[in-house]
Amino acid sequence: MTNNQPKLRRYLIARHGETNYNKERRVQGTVDEPCTLTQDGISQVKSLGDYIAKRISGDVLDGDDKADNDIAPPITQTWCSPLTRCKQTYATISEVCSTYTNENESSTRSTLPTPTIHNNLHEIELCDWQQRLRLDIIKEEPNNWKVFKESPKLLTLKKDGKEFRPVVDCWDRGLECWHTIRSKAARDDEDGAIFIMAHGAIGQCMLLQALGLSIDSYGKSRRYSFDNCECIEVEWLDDECNDNEEKYSFSIRWRRVHPVPDEWKSTLSSQKMGCRLSSSR
């Protein structure tokens, strides 16, 4: 007898560790090799790696209530941005997992799966802003910077001599990433969570999309942003992802799991809150 009930699936989205560009407050975007993890960044990654190792080993409790002994689903499938800072972050997490020892001081096998590298998971492309200090951009292009902060989707830069809207492009890639990742998860039908190693802007786009919020919400609240090595988990029904269905759906609930675990929040409550300006979480 076939079980036609849709499966609830978990997705973990994480941002890479601090890079030299982050530390200098220099715009990275799609710049690759000059962007490497700092020592602080490596420490952040190792902390995230400890959480991921515990998650793989079944050492993370799932519920909001401390009395809830349900175990959070382990990670069985992984994806990664093609940019070096994400690959370096992923490799360091994998090293932490391979040497993980649980609280009983017994060695626990915590192998992180080999990731699928997906090109559209790369960071927002900021054209000639890339490699420049933020302070220089603010001084030299105050009008463009104001647009970026107040109406990000309207920011227009030049790419190959043509007008290019970085936030719109990032948003569209986020939608494609969700379609590809969720479709594969549904086809494979494996138990467990999916881990996505990405960046701040593409991560924010994907979180907003999972919550059913519009591109107008981008950049409007720290509630939906990613600091270095922050990890957010969303829960979504498999059957909402259909190749023949144009309607876009949204997840059921979400929470931050690292570095500070948060309680589950319903997607509907986040939709009601919308993109109100907020400097807090």
Coordinates of C-alpha atoms in Angstrom, one line a residue:
M1 CA 0.0 0.0 0.0
T2 CA 1.5 3.3 -1.1
N3 CA 1.8 6.1 1.4
N4 CA 0.7 9.3 -0.3
Q5 CA 1.2 11.5 2.7
P6 CA 3.7 14.4 2.0
K7 CA 6.9 14.2 3.9
L8 CA 8.0 17.1 6.2
R9 CA 11.6 17.9 5.4
R10 CA 14.2 20.1 7.1
Y11 CA 16.6 22.4 5.3
L12 CA 19.6 24.0 7.1
I13 CA 21.0 27.2 5.5
A14 CA 24.4 28.5 6.7
R15 CA 26.7 31.4 5.9
H16 CA 30.4 30.9 5.6
G17 CA 32.9 32.1 8.2
E18 CA 34.4 35.6 8.4
T19 CA 36.7 36.5 5.6
N20 CA 39.5 39.1 5.2
Y21 CA 37.0 41.1 3.1
N22 CA 34.4 40.9 5.8
K23 CA 36.9 42.1 8.4
E24 CA 38.0 45.0 6.2
R25 CA 34.3 45.8 5.4
R26 CA 35.2 45.4 1.7
V27 CA 32.5 44.3 -0.8
Q28 CA 33.0 40.6 -1.8
G29 CA 30.1 39.6 -4.0
T30 CA 31.4 37.1 -6.6
V31 CA 35.1 37.8 -5.9
D32 CA 36.7 34.5 -5.2
E33 CA 40.4 33.6 -4.4
P34 CA 41.4 36.8 -2.6
C35 CA 38.6 36.1 -0.1
T36 CA 39.8 33.6 2.5
L37 CA 38.8 32.9 6.1
T38 CA 40.4 34.8 8.9
Q39 CA 41.5 33.2 12.2
D40 CA 38.2 34.4 13.8
G41 CA 36.4 33.0 10.8
I42 CA 38.0 29.6 11.3
S43 CA 37.0 29.7 15.0
Q44 CA 33.4 30.5 13.9
V45 CA 33.4 27.6 11.5
K46 CA 34.7 25.1 14.1
S47 CA 31.9 26.1 16.4
L48 CA 29.3 25.6 13.6
G49 CA 31.1 22.3 12.8
D50 CA 30.6 21.1 16.3
Y51 CA 26.8 21.7 16.0
I52 CA 26.7 20.0 12.6
A53 CA 28.7 17.0 14.0
K54 CA 26.2 16.7 16.9
R55 CA 23.4 16.9 14.5
I56 CA 24.8 14.1 12.3
S57 CA 25.4 12.0 15.4
G58 CA 21.9 12.4 16.8
D59 CA 23.1 14.4 19.8
V60 CA 20.7 17.4 19.2
L61 CA 17.3 17.5 20.7
D62 CA 14.6 18.8 18.5
G63 CA 11.7 20.3 20.5
D64 CA 11.1 23.7 22.1
D65 CA 10.4 22.0 25.4
K66 CA 13.5 20.8 27.3
A67 CA 11.5 17.7 28.3
D68 CA 11.1 16.8 24.6
N69 CA 13.5 14.0 23.9
D70 CA 12.9 13.9 20.1
I71 CA 16.1 13.9 18.2
A72 CA 16.6 16.5 15.4
P73 CA 16.8 14.8 12.0
P74 CA 20.5 14.1 11.0
I75 CA 22.0 15.6 7.8
T76 CA 21.9 13.2 4.9
Q77 CA 22.3 15.5 1.9
T78 CA 24.4 18.7 1.4
W79 CA 24.9 21.5 -1.1
C80 CA 27.6 24.2 -1.4
S81 CA 28.3 27.4 -3.3
P82 CA 31.1 27.2 -5.9
L83 CA 33.0 30.1 -4.2
T84 CA 36.2 29.3 -2.3
R85 CA 35.1 30.8 1.1
C86 CA 32.1 28.4 1.2
K87 CA 34.2 25.4 0.1
Q88 CA 36.8 26.3 2.8
T89 CA 34.0 26.6 5.4
Y90 CA 32.5 23.3 4.3
A91 CA 35.9 21.5 4.4
T92 CA 36.6 22.7 7.9
I93 CA 33.1 21.7 9.1
S94 CA 33.8 18.3 7.6
E95 CA 37.1 18.0 9.5
V96 CA 35.4 18.8 12.8
C97 CA 32.7 16.2 12.0
S98 CA 35.3 13.5 11.3
T99 CA 36.9 13.9 14.7
Y100 CA 33.8 14.5 16.8
T101 CA 33.6 13.0 20.2
N102 CA 30.2 13.0 22.1
E103 CA 29.6 14.0 25.7
N104 CA 30.4 10.4 26.8
E105 CA 33.9 10.9 25.4
S106 CA 33.3 8.0 22.9
S107 CA 34.3 8.5 19.3
T108 CA 31.3 9.0 17.1
R109 CA 31.3 8.7 13.3
S110 CA 30.0 12.0 12.0
T111 CA 30.8 12.0 8.3
L112 CA 29.4 15.0 6.4
P113 CA 28.3 13.9 2.9
T114 CA 30.2 15.2 -0.1
P115 CA 28.3 18.3 -1.2
T116 CA 26.7 19.0 -4.6
I117 CA 28.3 22.2 -5.9
H118 CA 25.5 24.4 -7.3
N119 CA 26.6 27.4 -9.3
N120 CA 23.4 29.5 -8.5
L121 CA 24.3 29.4 -4.8
H122 CA 27.0 32.0 -5.4
E123 CA 26.8 35.3 -3.6
I124 CA 25.1 38.4 -4.9
E125 CA 27.0 39.9 -7.9
L126 CA 27.7 43.6 -7.2
C127 CA 29.7 44.4 -10.3
D128 CA 32.1 47.4 -9.9
W129 CA 31.3 47.7 -6.2
Q130 CA 33.2 44.5 -5.6
Q131 CA 36.6 44.7 -3.9
R132 CA 35.9 48.3 -2.9
L133 CA 35.5 49.4 0.8
R134 CA 32.0 50.1 1.8
L135 CA 32.9 53.5 3.1
D136 CA 34.4 54.5 -0.3
I137 CA 31.1 53.4 -2.0
I138 CA 29.1 55.4 0.5
K139 CA 31.2 58.5 -0.2
E140 CA 31.5 58.1 -4.0
E141 CA 28.0 56.8 -4.8
P142 CA 25.7 58.1 -2.1
N143 CA 22.6 58.0 -4.3
N144 CA 23.2 54.4 -5.3
W145 CA 24.0 53.4 -1.7
K146 CA 20.7 55.1 -0.6
V147 CA 18.8 53.0 -3.1
F148 CA 20.5 49.9 -2.0
K149 CA 19.5 50.5 1.6
E150 CA 16.0 51.8 1.1
S151 CA 14.8 50.0 -2.0
P152 CA 17.4 47.2 -2.7
K153 CA 15.6 45.6 -5.6
L154 CA 15.9 48.9 -7.5
L155 CA 19.7 49.1 -7.3
T156 CA 21.0 49.2 -10.8
L157 CA 24.7 48.7 -11.7
K158 CA 26.5 48.1 -14.9
K159 CA 27.5 44.6 -16.1
D160 CA 29.1 44.1 -19.4
G161 CA 27.9 47.6 -20.5
K162 CA 24.3 46.8 -19.6
E163 CA 22.0 47.7 -16.7
F164 CA 22.0 44.9 -14.1
R165 CA 19.9 44.6 -10.9
P166 CA 21.9 42.6 -8.4
V167 CA 19.2 41.9 -5.9
V168 CA 16.7 40.9 -8.5
D169 CA 19.3 38.5 -10.0
C170 CA 20.1 37.1 -6.6
W171 CA 16.3 36.6 -5.8
D172 CA 15.7 34.7 -9.1
R173 CA 18.7 32.5 -8.4
G174 CA 17.4 31.7 -4.9
L175 CA 14.1 30.5 -6.4
E176 CA 16.0 28.3 -8.8
C177 CA 18.1 26.9 -6.0
W178 CA 15.0 26.0 -3.9
H179 CA 13.4 24.3 -6.9
T180 CA 16.5 22.2 -7.7
I181 CA 17.3 21.3 -4.1
R182 CA 13.8 20.5 -3.0
S183 CA 13.0 18.5 -6.2
K184 CA 16.1 16.3 -5.7
A185 CA 15.2 15.8 -2.0
A186 CA 11.7 14.7 -3.0
R187 CA 13.0 12.4 -5.7
D188 CA 15.6 10.8 -3.5
D189 CA 13.1 10.5 -0.6
E190 CA 15.9 10.0 2.0
D191 CA 15.2 10.5 5.7
G192 CA 17.1 13.4 7.2
A193 CA 17.8 17.0 6.7
I194 CA 19.5 18.9 3.9
F195 CA 22.4 21.2 4.6
I196 CA 23.1 24.3 2.3
M197 CA 26.4 26.1 2.6
A198 CA 25.9 29.6 1.1
H199 CA 26.3 33.3 1.6
G200 CA 24.6 36.2 3.3
A201 CA 22.6 37.7 0.4
I202 CA 21.6 34.4 -1.3
G203 CA 20.8 32.9 2.1
Q204 CA 18.5 35.8 3.0
C205 CA 16.7 35.6 -0.4
M206 CA 16.2 31.8 0.1
L207 CA 14.9 32.3 3.7
L208 CA 12.5 35.1 2.6
Q209 CA 11.2 32.8 -0.2
A210 CA 10.8 29.9 2.2
L211 CA 8.6 32.2 4.4
G212 CA 6.5 33.4 1.5
L213 CA 7.7 37.0 1.8
S214 CA 8.4 39.1 -1.3
I215 CA 11.6 40.7 -2.6
D216 CA 10.5 43.9 -1.0
S217 CA 11.4 42.4 2.3
Y218 CA 15.1 42.0 1.3
G219 CA 17.4 44.0 3.5
K220 CA 14.6 45.5 5.6
S221 CA 15.1 43.5 8.9
R222 CA 18.0 41.8 10.7
R223 CA 15.4 39.1 11.6
Y224 CA 16.1 37.5 8.2
S225 CA 19.8 38.2 7.7
F226 CA 22.7 35.9 8.2
D227 CA 25.9 36.8 10.2
N228 CA 29.0 34.7 9.6
C229 CA 28.4 31.0 10.4
E230 CA 24.8 31.6 11.4
C231 CA 22.6 28.6 10.6
I232 CA 18.8 28.7 10.1
E233 CA 16.5 25.7 9.7
V234 CA 13.2 25.6 7.8
E235 CA 10.6 22.9 7.6
W236 CA 8.8 22.3 4.4
L237 CA 6.4 19.7 2.9
D238 CA 7.8 17.8 0.0
D239 CA 4.7 17.8 -2.2
E240 CA 4.7 21.6 -2.4
C241 CA 7.5 21.3 -4.9
N242 CA 6.2 20.1 -8.3
D243 CA 7.8 20.5 -11.7
N244 CA 4.4 21.1 -13.3
E245 CA 3.1 23.5 -10.7
E246 CA 3.8 27.2 -11.3
K247 CA 2.3 28.3 -7.9
Y248 CA 5.0 29.1 -5.4
S249 CA 4.5 27.7 -1.9
F250 CA 6.2 28.4 1.5
S251 CA 7.5 26.5 4.5
I252 CA 5.6 25.7 7.7
R253 CA 8.1 26.9 10.4
W254 CA 11.6 28.1 10.9
R255 CA 14.2 28.9 13.6
R256 CA 17.9 29.8 14.1
V257 CA 19.9 26.8 15.4
H258 CA 23.4 28.3 15.6
P259 CA 25.2 30.0 17.2
V260 CA 22.3 30.8 19.6
P261 CA 19.4 28.3 19.3
D262 CA 16.0 29.9 19.0
E263 CA 12.4 28.6 19.3
W264 CA 10.4 27.5 16.3
K265 CA 8.5 30.3 14.7
S266 CA 5.5 29.7 12.4
T267 CA 5.8 30.9 8.8
L268 CA 2.3 32.4 9.1
S269 CA 3.4 34.6 12.0
S270 CA 6.4 35.8 10.1
Q271 CA 4.2 36.7 7.1
K272 CA 2.0 38.8 9.4
M273 CA 5.1 40.5 10.7
G274 CA 6.2 41.0 7.1
C275 CA 9.2 43.3 6.4
R276 CA 8.7 45.8 9.2
L277 CA 12.0 47.6 9.8
S278 CA 13.8 46.0 12.7
S279 CA 17.4 46.1 14.0
S280 CA 16.7 43.1 16.3
R281 CA 15.8 39.5 15.9

